[in-house]
């Protein structure tokens, strides 16, 4: 399992690099001025610390056709990634326990957060609620891999 967790950590870092390479957020046809569509911003709080930054979707790294991964990446380097985000415009989905559900590289919905080089978190449970075609909010119980303690991550984004 440690090898899988290490692989997910590396996968998350690569996803951050892909988002950085893309150079920012997609805009909708009217230049990004319309509501949920294409505003490309997100916020999250983990261990009581707030982060905000660009929000971007990419095709799912799991390879499951039609799934997307969504990342909020702050300029400080902190990120929150939801893997296998539902593409519906509404509804709530349960988040898998990354550790016991063997969620990595599958079609299960799970989350990984990297706050700095020594702090990474993975999902235990929670929910993601779609509030529009490209907008969502979440509340996820996360495991701190450094301390083996639990914490709650909350946030929202538009991609």
C-alpha positions as a printed Julia matrix, in Angstrom:
159×3 Matrix{Float64}:
   0.0    0.0     0.0
   2.9    2.38    0.69
   4.03   1.96   -2.92
   0.52   2.77   -4.14
   0.36   5.86   -1.91
   3.75   6.98   -3.17
   2.53   6.49   -6.75
  -0.57   8.57   -6.04
   1.61  11.31   -4.54
   3.73  11.34   -7.7
   0.57  11.24   -9.84
  -0.78  14.29   -7.98
   2.46  16.19   -8.53
   2.37  15.36  -12.24
  -1.23  16.57  -12.43
  -0.19  19.88  -10.87
   2.53  20.21  -13.5
   0.04  19.5   -16.29
  -2.29  22.19  -14.96
   0.63  24.64  -14.66
   1.71  23.8   -18.2
  -1.78  24.52  -19.5
  -1.21  28.02  -18.22
  -4.39  28.64  -16.33
  -8.07  28.3   -16.63
 -10.32  27.65  -19.58
 -12.72  30.43  -20.45
 -16.13  29.98  -21.95
 -17.04  31.63  -25.22
 -18.03  34.93  -23.61
 -14.63  35.36  -21.97
 -15.47  33.77  -18.66
 -17.98  36.28  -17.42
 -20.86  33.87  -17.04
 -21.63  32.34  -13.65
 -20.42  28.78  -13.11
 -19.04  28.22  -16.57
 -15.29  28.5   -16.94
 -14.51  30.87  -14.08
 -11.63  28.57  -13.11
 -11.25  29.36   -9.4
 -11.46  27.26   -6.27
 -10.87  27.35   -2.53
 -10.23  24.69    0.07
  -9.47  24.55    3.77
  -7.52  21.72    5.34
  -6.27  21.55    8.95
  -7.81  25.01    9.42
  -5.63  26.59    6.73
  -7.37  28.19    3.72
  -5.98  27.98    0.18
  -7.27  29.37   -3.1
  -6.18  29.28   -6.69
  -7.01  28.18  -10.16
  -9.32  25.25  -10.72
  -8.93  23.04  -13.78
 -10.33  19.77  -15.07
  -8.41  17.2   -17.09
  -9.4   13.8   -18.49
  -9.32  11.19  -15.73
  -5.9    9.71  -15.11
  -7.68   6.43  -14.32
  -8.35   6.1   -18.03
 -12.1    5.65  -17.48
 -13.81   7.21  -20.48
 -15.98  10.21  -19.57
 -14.47  10.75  -16.11
 -12.51  13.86  -15.18
 -10.07  14.82  -12.46
 -10.44  18.31  -10.97
  -7.63  20.15   -9.22
  -7.48  23.34   -7.2
  -3.89  24.59   -7.24
  -2.73  27.56   -5.16
   0.32  29.67   -5.94
   1.88  28.43   -2.69
   2.02  24.93   -4.15
  -0.88  23.49   -2.14
  -3.38  21.45   -4.12
  -6.61  19.53   -3.68
  -7.49  16.98   -6.36
 -10.72  15.07   -6.78
 -10.3   12.02   -8.99
 -13.21  10.72  -11.09
 -15.41  13.77  -10.58
 -18.99  13.22  -11.74
 -19.79  15.14  -14.92
 -23.47  15.63  -14.07
 -24.83  19.12  -13.34
 -26.29  18.23   -9.93
 -26.3   15.55   -7.28
 -24.11  14.33   -4.47
 -21.54  11.51   -4.58
 -19.79   9.67   -1.77
 -16.02   9.84   -1.55
 -14.15   6.51   -1.25
 -11.69   5.59    1.45
  -8.48   5.65   -0.54
  -6.71   3.29    1.85
  -9.23   0.47    2.28
 -11.2    0.78   -0.97
  -8.03   0.55   -3.1
  -9.36   3.59   -4.94
  -6.15   4.64   -6.69
  -6.14   4.13  -10.46
  -9.78   2.96  -10.44
 -13.09   4.61  -11.33
 -13.89   5.31   -7.65
 -14.26   8.92   -6.48
 -11.43   9.86   -4.11
  -9.36  12.89   -3.1
  -5.69  13.66   -2.51
  -4.3   16.89   -1.1
  -0.7   18.04   -1.0
   0.0   21.06    1.17
   3.78  21.17    1.14
   6.65  18.79    0.53
   6.09  17.03    3.84
   2.29  17.06    4.19
  -0.04  14.96    2.09
  -3.55  13.75    2.77
  -5.88  11.13    1.29
  -9.65  10.7     1.53
 -11.36   8.51    4.12
 -15.0    9.51    3.51
 -17.16  12.46    2.65
 -19.17  13.85   -0.22
 -18.84  15.93   -3.37
 -21.92  17.87   -4.48
 -22.23  19.22   -7.99
 -23.77  22.7    -7.91
 -23.67  23.21  -11.68
 -22.21  21.62  -14.79
 -18.72  22.87  -13.9
 -19.07  23.77  -10.24
 -18.94  21.75   -7.04
 -18.47  21.83   -3.29
 -17.05  19.18   -1.0
 -16.56  18.07    2.57
 -14.08  15.22    2.96
 -12.55  13.53    5.99
  -8.86  13.14    5.19
  -6.0   11.1     6.67
  -2.81  13.06    7.33
  -0.04  10.74    6.14
   2.52  12.48    8.33
   0.71  12.21   11.67
  -1.85   9.46   10.88
  -4.47  11.85   12.25
  -7.78  12.73   10.66
  -8.83  16.18    9.52
 -11.66  17.67    7.48
 -11.18  19.36    4.14
 -13.92  21.6     2.79
 -14.1   23.74   -0.29
 -15.63  24.57   -3.62
 -14.62  25.29   -7.16
 -15.58  26.24  -10.69
 -13.59  24.67  -13.49
